[in-house]
Amino acid sequence: MAAVHDVIIVGGGGAGLRAAIAIAEADPSLNIAVVSKVYPMRSHTVSAEGGAAAVAGDDDSFDEHAYDTVSGSDWLCDQDAVEAFVLEARREMLQLEHWGCPWSRRPDGRIAVRAFGGMKKKRTWFAADKTGFHLLHTLFQTALSYSELVRYDEWFVTKLLVDDGCVRGVVAIELATGRIETLLANSVIICTGGCGRVFPFTTNASIKTGDGMALAYRAGAALKDMEFVQYHPTGLPFTGILITEATRAEGGWLLNKDGYRYLQDYDLGTPTPEPVLRSMELGPRDRLSQAFVHELDKGRTIDTPAGPIVHLDLRHLGADVINTKLPFVRELCTNYQNIDPVHELIPVRPVVHYMMGGVHTDINGATGLPGLFAAGEAACVSINGANRLGSNSLPELLVFGARAGAAAAEFARSAGSSRRSSAAEAQGRDEQRRLERELAGRQERGPDRVADIRVEMQETMEAGAGIYRDAQSMQTAASKLAELRERFSCAVIDDHSRTFNTDLTTSLELAGMLDVAECIVASALRREESRGAHQRTDFPKRDDALYLAHSVVHLDGDVPRVTYQPVTITRWPPAERVYGR
């Protein structure tokens, strides 16, 4: 007998927990299930370091936050969503304060804020450099107070169930036992985070494999703006571990092999030389990552066994600043790079960090598939457009997690008690039989292993759809991905046990990653312009006449089909994107 809930949330990180709290607050009678493939406190939200943006001081305004976000997005965001976001972000941050989040303070007791890239005012709230850790702890502790919330920790969702065009539940496998269950509900919210693991070098944890995006895509929902992949300019070589933008907010410098602050050679839009030297390290992430590539082409980076790097210099900040405001950075550098940033330079390079694209939703998290909602990095509402500003992602998951939760609760209430669906239960049995066959071992076994195909996919994405792209590189990538999908259909799974079968889990993840990778490449190939994080050497200019629009990709048979829909512009018409004015 299938388990029945009112709302199922797939993903137990920041967006998922905020959605769960919003549902419980909206209607305590609703039964909520949170299904997460890791224990919630191991969700990737915990690794966010630098801070969360919201208007805090009298010298700032909602309009200024909105304009910075619109400009930073290269005018590809939906401005109605941005306006709602900046208004609600501060309320969400204060709510976290009331729930116990230990924000860093000024000497007078007020909330401390720091500068962040692309923001003209200091509006990034922080908890030292462990902001995500404290935010997620706060949400998790708050969620524990709601008895109507049922958790399925370490369960992996493999399928969305759709009956008569409406999502009616999920199928999930318990990782500890291999038990496969059908979970029915009136509404489902996807909160599974991003898909950085489709690339080889990323700040993302190994769990960020785009599961929710792939689930929605296969079920018939659209993905939006998938071509926009953000590289963070400062990741540790080899591991990809993030060195937060807060290091540059506190005054860190980026130096090339000659010890030169090379960003002053690149156009970040600042009007005079002196402000350039003060603020250039806080340019938008896309432009800083692109500048690294130009330094590489000029032979001004440093070769290492982990690839080319530049240096991040914090030494002039001093031990007191680093220990007070950047203690986690010092810990990461000591443990993973065997250096002390108080006395030594930090080697860094651009790393894949965030997906601007995701499941296509409206301003309340609803997708085009009734009963299905999405929030957080898995979703595209869109406030980020072609480039996300640092510190907007944490308040985004709060604002739109809460909105999606409230909307999903209302949808579940309107559906009444009709949570059972014979068609959905039949689909669940079919999915259970498919997974049982996977556990038993495929009959058609090819020579390839899942891990080898995954590595080839990641290398293909970096070569074909990295910081700079062109038609030839992306067409080569598309052909290679089609070949990898064919080989994957016969890939070897050696482990047929049921207890924590990571061989099966990685195979299921790779199936979704191949879907997501194909959507990224198809969307990037179709957009013949350069905008934000999407930089084409064969189309170097932004083209508002043809491409001031969101790419929307549906599964058409077995291949992605890309169309476009207009960007919502409310108050700020497209203009030249500059930083520092």
XYZ file of C-alpha atoms in Angstrom:
581
model
C 0.000 0.000 0.000
C 1.402 3.367 -1.032
C 2.081 5.961 1.672
C -0.110 9.052 1.344
C 0.762 12.678 2.168
C -0.720 16.058 1.293
C 2.536 17.626 0.069
C 5.848 15.966 -0.769
C 9.025 18.061 -0.804
C 11.946 16.511 -2.689
C 15.122 17.881 -1.113
C 15.876 18.739 2.502
C 18.150 21.766 2.135
C 17.371 25.438 2.644
C 14.582 25.748 0.063
C 12.972 22.456 1.076
C 12.965 23.192 4.801
C 11.699 26.744 4.264
C 8.892 25.365 2.088
C 8.011 22.790 4.751
C 7.811 25.469 7.460
C 5.627 27.651 5.204
C 3.211 24.764 4.604
C 3.007 23.946 8.317
C 2.347 27.602 9.104
C -0.286 27.892 6.367
C -2.265 24.804 7.426
C -1.219 22.629 10.390
C -3.695 19.956 9.271
C -1.642 19.134 6.158
C 0.672 16.119 6.240
C 4.088 17.072 4.840
C 6.810 14.680 3.680
C 10.416 15.790 3.107
C 12.311 13.244 0.990
C 16.065 13.840 0.890
C 18.892 11.675 -0.425
C 21.061 12.945 2.460
C 20.375 13.852 6.068
C 19.080 17.455 5.819
C 22.051 18.984 7.608
C 24.318 17.497 4.921
C 22.487 19.391 2.175
C 24.681 21.671 0.104
C 23.155 24.836 1.605
C 25.417 24.163 4.581
C 28.496 25.007 2.512
C 27.481 28.574 1.570
C 30.058 30.855 3.121
C 29.907 34.560 2.339
C 26.429 35.812 3.186
C 22.874 36.647 2.164
C 21.754 39.907 0.567
C 18.916 42.064 1.883
C 18.485 45.790 2.414
C 19.680 46.557 5.933
C 20.685 50.196 6.311
C 19.209 53.648 5.807
C 21.760 54.288 3.031
C 20.248 51.469 0.924
C 16.872 50.883 -0.721
C 14.793 48.115 -2.283
C 15.044 49.832 -5.655
C 18.851 49.850 -5.481
C 18.965 46.146 -4.608
C 16.523 45.440 -7.444
C 18.503 47.458 -9.976
C 21.805 45.806 -9.038
C 20.132 42.412 -9.514
C 18.587 43.392 -12.867
C 21.831 44.863 -14.178
C 23.871 41.942 -12.853
C 21.534 39.548 -14.692
C 22.340 41.335 -17.977
C 18.626 42.214 -18.157
C 17.513 38.585 -18.514
C 15.738 38.355 -15.143
C 11.985 38.808 -14.693
C 11.670 42.151 -12.967
C 8.360 41.382 -11.248
C 10.072 38.466 -9.516
C 13.054 40.650 -8.592
C 10.838 43.329 -7.073
C 9.001 40.740 -4.968
C 12.323 39.164 -3.997
C 14.005 42.304 -2.666
C 10.910 43.286 -0.667
C 10.562 39.881 0.963
C 14.275 39.117 1.429
C 14.646 41.446 4.405
C 11.534 39.999 6.054
C 12.931 36.484 5.633
C 16.289 37.493 7.078
C 14.648 39.049 10.117
C 12.542 35.913 10.521
C 15.742 33.868 10.630
C 17.026 36.238 13.293
C 13.912 35.552 15.369
C 14.352 31.819 14.869
C 17.894 32.073 16.230
C 20.311 32.573 13.328
C 23.474 34.124 14.847
C 24.159 36.964 12.414
C 27.464 38.758 12.890
C 27.079 42.118 14.613
C 28.541 45.585 14.526
C 30.000 46.984 17.764
C 26.687 48.785 18.441
C 24.752 45.507 18.195
C 23.189 46.059 14.779
C 23.379 43.431 12.017
C 26.745 43.556 10.243
C 26.834 43.758 6.443
C 29.664 43.425 3.956
C 30.181 44.335 0.301
C 29.659 41.690 -2.374
C 30.332 41.495 -6.103
C 28.061 43.568 -8.317
C 26.355 45.252 -5.343
C 26.887 48.988 -5.058
C 25.866 49.058 -1.389
C 26.878 46.912 1.565
C 23.830 44.683 2.049
C 25.211 41.176 2.548
C 24.326 39.822 5.994
C 26.753 37.180 7.256
C 27.572 34.841 10.092
C 31.385 35.012 9.910
C 32.069 32.912 6.778
C 29.760 30.017 7.713
C 26.480 31.668 6.739
C 24.919 28.640 5.058
C 25.858 26.425 7.986
C 24.046 28.645 10.476
C 21.111 29.325 8.146
C 20.504 25.615 7.551
C 20.851 24.790 11.245
C 18.274 27.457 12.039
C 15.793 26.138 9.481
C 16.299 22.517 10.527
C 15.827 23.279 14.222
C 12.684 25.259 13.430
C 11.306 22.474 11.235
C 11.751 19.965 14.071
C 9.022 21.751 16.021
C 6.328 20.723 13.517
C 4.944 17.251 14.224
C 3.059 17.189 10.913
C 6.379 17.000 9.053
C 7.508 13.456 8.157
C 11.109 13.009 7.004
C 12.423 10.377 4.624
C 16.156 10.848 5.196
C 18.500 9.121 2.730
C 15.775 8.253 0.258
C 16.420 8.815 -3.456
C 13.486 9.892 -5.660
C 13.592 8.203 -9.054
C 10.311 9.262 -10.692
C 7.464 11.770 -10.570
C 4.036 10.175 -10.930
C 1.655 11.945 -13.334
C -2.050 11.156 -13.672
C -4.183 12.984 -16.237
C -1.573 15.738 -16.607
C -1.231 16.337 -12.863
C 1.647 15.312 -10.579
C 0.369 12.909 -7.922
C 3.466 11.709 -6.082
C 6.893 10.118 -6.393
C 8.701 6.806 -6.304
C 11.716 6.645 -3.996
C 14.265 4.073 -2.910
C 15.544 3.887 0.676
C 19.326 3.864 0.370
C 19.944 1.938 3.587
C 17.752 -1.042 2.642
C 16.991 -0.855 -1.085
C 13.276 -0.731 -0.238
C 11.252 0.925 -3.013
C 8.114 2.873 -2.107
C 5.374 4.811 -3.886
C 4.527 8.045 -2.067
C 1.317 9.771 -3.139
C 0.411 13.426 -2.625
C -1.704 16.229 -4.030
C 1.346 18.405 -4.711
C 5.120 17.976 -5.000
C 7.853 20.613 -4.585
C 11.292 20.115 -6.186
C 14.051 21.574 -3.965
C 17.037 19.446 -4.957
C 19.597 22.140 -5.705
C 21.792 22.547 -8.764
C 23.677 20.326 -11.177
C 27.304 21.468 -10.976
C 28.514 17.861 -11.069
C 27.859 17.672 -14.802
C 31.171 19.576 -14.998
C 34.524 18.175 -13.805
C 35.690 21.064 -11.646
C 33.072 22.535 -9.321
C 32.444 23.912 -5.856
C 29.346 21.694 -5.715
C 29.115 18.680 -3.429
C 28.876 15.243 -5.021
C 25.124 15.181 -4.305
C 24.434 18.082 -6.711
C 23.649 16.053 -9.803
C 20.545 17.820 -11.093
C 18.139 15.101 -9.930
C 15.140 17.393 -9.507
C 15.667 19.131 -12.832
C 15.786 15.773 -14.591
C 12.709 14.472 -12.720
C 10.657 17.504 -13.786
C 11.973 17.416 -17.357
C 11.088 13.745 -17.824
C 7.636 14.304 -16.335
C 6.824 16.993 -18.913
C 7.762 20.240 -17.150
C 10.036 22.747 -18.883
C 13.546 23.815 -17.915
C 14.498 27.475 -18.408
C 17.739 29.359 -19.158
C 19.875 26.243 -18.847
C 22.726 27.728 -20.914
C 23.695 30.070 -18.089
C 26.274 28.310 -15.901
C 28.090 30.438 -13.336
C 31.799 29.989 -12.722
C 33.070 31.319 -9.405
C 36.485 32.961 -9.877
C 38.071 31.577 -6.684
C 38.054 27.838 -6.098
C 40.941 25.812 -4.726
C 42.807 23.856 -7.426
C 42.267 20.103 -7.531
C 39.425 20.001 -4.973
C 37.283 22.854 -6.337
C 36.444 23.909 -2.776
C 34.994 27.411 -2.685
C 37.017 30.306 -1.333
C 34.218 32.724 -0.606
C 33.697 36.088 -2.271
C 33.792 37.456 1.272
C 37.605 37.271 1.060
C 37.483 39.926 -1.644
C 34.762 41.851 0.154
C 37.156 42.178 3.082
C 39.894 43.486 0.753
C 41.601 40.459 -0.832
C 43.493 40.919 -4.119
C 43.723 38.708 -7.209
C 47.294 38.532 -8.537
C 48.737 36.957 -11.687
C 52.108 35.212 -11.886
C 53.870 38.587 -11.835
C 52.144 39.634 -8.596
C 50.085 42.156 -10.570
C 46.428 42.995 -9.814
C 45.397 42.089 -13.324
C 41.704 43.001 -13.063
C 42.609 46.665 -13.576
C 43.304 45.727 -17.210
C 39.703 44.617 -17.817
C 36.525 46.621 -18.302
C 34.346 46.332 -15.202
C 32.634 49.625 -15.951
C 34.197 51.672 -13.159
C 34.550 55.338 -14.128
C 37.912 56.306 -12.638
C 41.231 54.525 -11.951
C 41.196 54.987 -8.164
C 37.822 53.244 -7.534
C 38.997 50.488 -9.891
C 41.820 49.615 -7.523
C 39.471 49.657 -4.541
C 36.638 47.606 -5.970
C 37.768 45.639 -8.998
C 37.962 42.301 -7.153
C 34.245 42.691 -6.461
C 33.232 42.764 -10.094
C 30.528 40.292 -11.171
C 31.594 36.654 -11.103
C 31.143 36.050 -14.819
C 33.486 38.896 -15.751
C 36.148 37.889 -13.228
C 36.118 34.310 -14.521
C 36.378 35.560 -18.098
C 39.341 37.750 -17.104
C 41.124 34.630 -15.828
C 40.802 33.037 -19.279
C 42.319 36.136 -20.886
C 45.226 36.003 -18.417
C 45.694 32.329 -19.310
C 45.757 33.183 -23.028
C 48.388 35.860 -22.340
C 50.595 33.390 -20.457
C 50.203 35.237 -17.160
C 48.789 32.392 -15.042
C 50.812 29.824 -13.075
C 50.979 26.184 -14.172
C 50.348 23.558 -11.486
C 49.583 19.818 -11.532
C 45.922 20.791 -10.979
C 45.914 23.222 -13.912
C 46.549 26.944 -14.316
C 45.982 29.215 -11.319
C 46.315 32.777 -10.086
C 46.765 33.893 -6.489
C 44.387 35.377 -3.946
C 46.289 37.538 -1.496
C 44.857 38.076 2.008
C 48.128 38.646 3.819
C 47.662 42.412 4.124
C 44.341 41.891 5.962
C 46.141 40.540 9.018
C 45.426 37.671 11.377
C 42.755 39.521 13.380
C 40.498 40.178 10.357
C 40.998 36.685 8.960
C 40.339 34.969 12.287
C 37.290 37.109 13.029
C 35.610 37.358 9.632
C 37.168 34.571 7.548
C 37.979 31.743 9.989
C 36.541 29.032 7.740
C 38.687 30.182 4.816
C 41.777 29.786 6.982
C 40.576 26.334 8.039
C 39.939 25.237 4.437
C 43.311 26.488 3.228
C 45.106 24.770 6.095
C 43.300 21.451 5.766
C 43.021 21.143 1.984
C 45.904 23.201 0.595
C 48.406 23.057 3.473
C 48.883 26.819 3.460
C 48.114 29.588 5.951
C 46.492 32.617 4.247
C 47.722 34.874 7.050
C 51.229 34.384 5.675
C 50.879 32.742 2.234
C 49.157 33.303 -1.117
C 46.089 31.159 -1.911
C 46.109 29.409 -5.308
C 42.716 29.785 -7.030
C 41.043 29.209 -10.385
C 37.487 29.537 -11.770
C 35.168 26.665 -10.887
C 31.557 25.855 -11.816
C 29.470 27.155 -8.953
C 25.792 27.787 -9.712
C 23.053 27.218 -12.285
C 21.061 30.297 -13.187
C 18.683 27.983 -15.044
C 16.388 25.307 -13.650
C 12.789 24.141 -13.582
C 10.608 26.822 -15.186
C 8.303 28.322 -12.539
C 6.118 31.343 -12.027
C 6.582 33.842 -9.208
C 4.971 31.409 -6.731
C 7.042 28.389 -7.687
C 4.359 26.723 -9.827
C 5.491 24.887 -12.960
C 3.445 24.319 -16.094
C 2.591 20.861 -14.762
C -0.310 21.096 -12.265
C 0.657 19.916 -8.803
C 4.392 20.409 -9.382
C 6.309 23.289 -7.790
C 10.012 24.109 -7.481
C 12.246 26.453 -5.474
C 15.903 27.198 -4.821
C 18.702 26.485 -7.270
C 16.686 23.664 -8.854
C 14.185 26.281 -10.038
C 14.327 29.259 -12.374
C 11.820 31.913 -11.336
C 13.895 33.981 -12.723
C 15.694 36.567 -10.584
C 19.194 35.638 -11.782
C 18.904 35.870 -15.547
C 22.259 35.480 -17.261
C 24.364 35.972 -14.111
C 23.583 35.668 -10.403
C 25.019 38.242 -8.047
C 26.815 36.737 -5.089
C 24.758 36.565 -1.863
C 21.382 36.610 -3.680
C 21.038 32.816 -3.660
C 20.449 32.295 0.077
C 17.616 34.848 0.346
C 16.248 33.474 -2.946
C 15.761 30.011 -1.470
C 14.081 31.562 1.565
C 11.730 33.863 -0.354
C 10.722 31.407 -3.045
C 10.856 28.370 -0.772
C 8.225 30.112 1.358
C 6.212 31.123 -1.707
C 6.318 27.639 -3.222
C 5.338 26.104 0.113
C 2.316 28.382 0.471
C 1.237 27.767 -3.145
C 1.681 23.986 -2.857
C -0.328 23.983 0.376
C -3.180 25.864 -1.301
C -3.089 23.466 -4.259
C -3.185 20.462 -1.927
C -6.122 21.922 0.001
C -8.069 22.624 -3.175
C -7.621 19.008 -4.268
C -9.308 17.842 -1.063
C -8.943 14.222 -0.002
C -8.357 12.791 -3.497
C -4.733 11.906 -2.857
C -4.993 8.319 -4.039
C -4.656 7.694 -7.770
C -4.919 4.238 -9.290
C -2.990 5.390 -12.365
C -0.209 6.860 -10.232
C -0.026 3.708 -8.138
C 0.225 1.636 -11.337
C 3.098 3.840 -12.534
C 4.724 3.336 -9.141
C 4.554 -0.441 -9.551
C 6.101 -0.152 -13.028
C 8.943 1.973 -11.630
C 9.465 -0.500 -8.812
C 9.834 -3.330 -11.311
C 12.337 -1.264 -13.331
C 14.451 -0.595 -10.254
C 14.291 -4.241 -9.232
C 15.693 -5.154 -12.645
C 18.484 -2.610 -12.149
C 19.325 -4.147 -8.774
C 19.306 -7.627 -10.282
C 21.697 -6.559 -13.039
C 21.078 -5.600 -16.638
C 20.797 -8.351 -19.183
C 22.506 -6.319 -21.900
C 25.900 -5.443 -20.475
C 28.336 -3.335 -22.453
C 32.018 -2.702 -21.789
C 31.530 0.717 -20.162
C 31.386 1.518 -16.490
C 29.165 4.281 -15.113
C 32.142 6.158 -13.631
C 33.971 6.233 -16.976
C 30.941 7.612 -18.789
C 30.492 10.253 -16.085
C 34.104 11.418 -16.487
C 33.732 11.618 -20.261
C 30.512 13.611 -19.881
C 32.180 16.088 -17.518
C 35.174 16.560 -19.809
C 32.814 17.027 -22.759
C 30.884 19.757 -20.935
C 34.013 21.652 -19.890
C 35.451 21.537 -23.421
C 32.191 22.329 -25.210
C 30.184 24.572 -22.870
C 32.702 26.166 -20.510
C 33.429 29.832 -19.835
C 33.757 30.484 -23.589
C 31.850 28.558 -26.267
C 31.248 28.484 -29.998
C 29.043 26.553 -32.407
C 31.705 23.987 -33.260
C 32.575 23.194 -29.633
C 28.905 22.817 -28.684
C 27.995 20.704 -31.724
C 30.899 18.413 -30.857
C 29.611 18.253 -27.276
C 26.055 17.467 -28.423
C 27.272 14.593 -30.602
C 29.435 13.231 -27.806
C 26.566 13.373 -25.298
C 24.343 11.407 -27.688
C 27.074 8.773 -27.957
C 27.478 8.630 -24.182
C 23.724 8.184 -23.713
C 23.798 5.192 -26.063
C 26.744 3.667 -24.229
C 25.138 4.357 -20.861
C 22.110 2.247 -21.784
C 24.365 -0.821 -21.553
C 26.772 0.347 -18.843
C 27.920 -2.140 -16.221
C 26.570 -2.142 -12.657
C 28.583 -4.583 -10.584
C 26.929 -4.201 -7.179
C 23.574 -5.987 -6.845
C 23.197 -5.632 -3.090
C 20.464 -3.547 -1.493
C 22.282 -1.833 1.368
C 23.702 1.557 0.375
C 24.190 0.480 -3.220
C 26.197 3.460 -4.425
C 26.715 1.753 -7.783
C 22.966 1.948 -8.420
C 22.682 5.488 -7.030
C 25.466 6.853 -9.244
C 23.869 5.174 -12.254
C 20.510 6.794 -11.507
C 22.231 10.143 -10.987
C 24.133 9.854 -14.255
C 20.912 9.239 -16.172
C 19.644 12.586 -14.909
C 22.963 14.351 -15.497
C 22.949 13.300 -19.148
C 19.470 14.819 -19.530
C 20.582 18.058 -17.906
C 23.829 18.220 -19.905
C 21.916 17.850 -23.168
C 19.594 20.696 -22.155
C 22.537 22.975 -21.319
C 24.219 22.352 -24.667
C 21.012 22.586 -26.723
C 20.042 25.876 -25.093
C 23.549 27.319 -25.455
C 23.780 26.289 -29.114
C 20.462 27.973 -29.886
C 21.347 31.333 -28.234
C 23.520 33.124 -30.791
C 24.734 36.016 -28.624
C 26.949 36.667 -25.601
C 25.172 37.622 -22.374
C 26.346 37.216 -18.782
C 27.740 33.741 -18.174
C 26.954 32.652 -21.756
C 29.919 33.856 -23.816
C 30.176 32.821 -27.467
C 33.334 33.685 -29.340
C 31.416 33.425 -32.634
C 28.681 35.827 -31.411
C 30.520 38.197 -29.027
C 27.796 40.858 -28.688
C 24.557 40.932 -26.706
C 21.543 40.891 -29.033
C 18.419 42.282 -27.369
C 16.478 42.304 -30.637
C 16.514 38.508 -30.880
C 17.510 37.172 -27.477
C 16.040 39.353 -24.749
C 14.078 36.214 -23.939
C 14.193 33.110 -21.774
C 15.123 29.828 -23.390
C 12.567 27.147 -22.505
C 13.411 23.508 -23.152
C 10.998 20.558 -23.218
C 11.652 16.877 -23.758
C 10.402 16.117 -27.281
C 10.530 12.374 -27.758
C 14.117 11.656 -26.737
C 15.674 15.054 -27.480
C 15.464 18.581 -26.026
C 13.344 21.140 -27.913
C 14.216 24.799 -27.258
C 11.753 27.688 -27.608
C 11.700 31.227 -26.187
C 9.389 33.335 -24.058
C 9.611 37.066 -23.276
C 11.434 38.497 -20.292
C 9.175 40.463 -17.916
C 10.288 44.102 -17.777
C 8.497 46.366 -15.308
C 10.637 49.438 -14.609
C 14.178 49.107 -15.950
C 14.532 48.933 -19.760
C 17.628 47.197 -21.148
C 20.804 49.253 -20.914
C 24.541 48.762 -21.091
C 25.645 46.535 -18.262
C 28.235 48.324 -16.153
C 29.621 47.824 -12.680
C 30.384 50.570 -10.213
C 28.021 53.261 -11.500
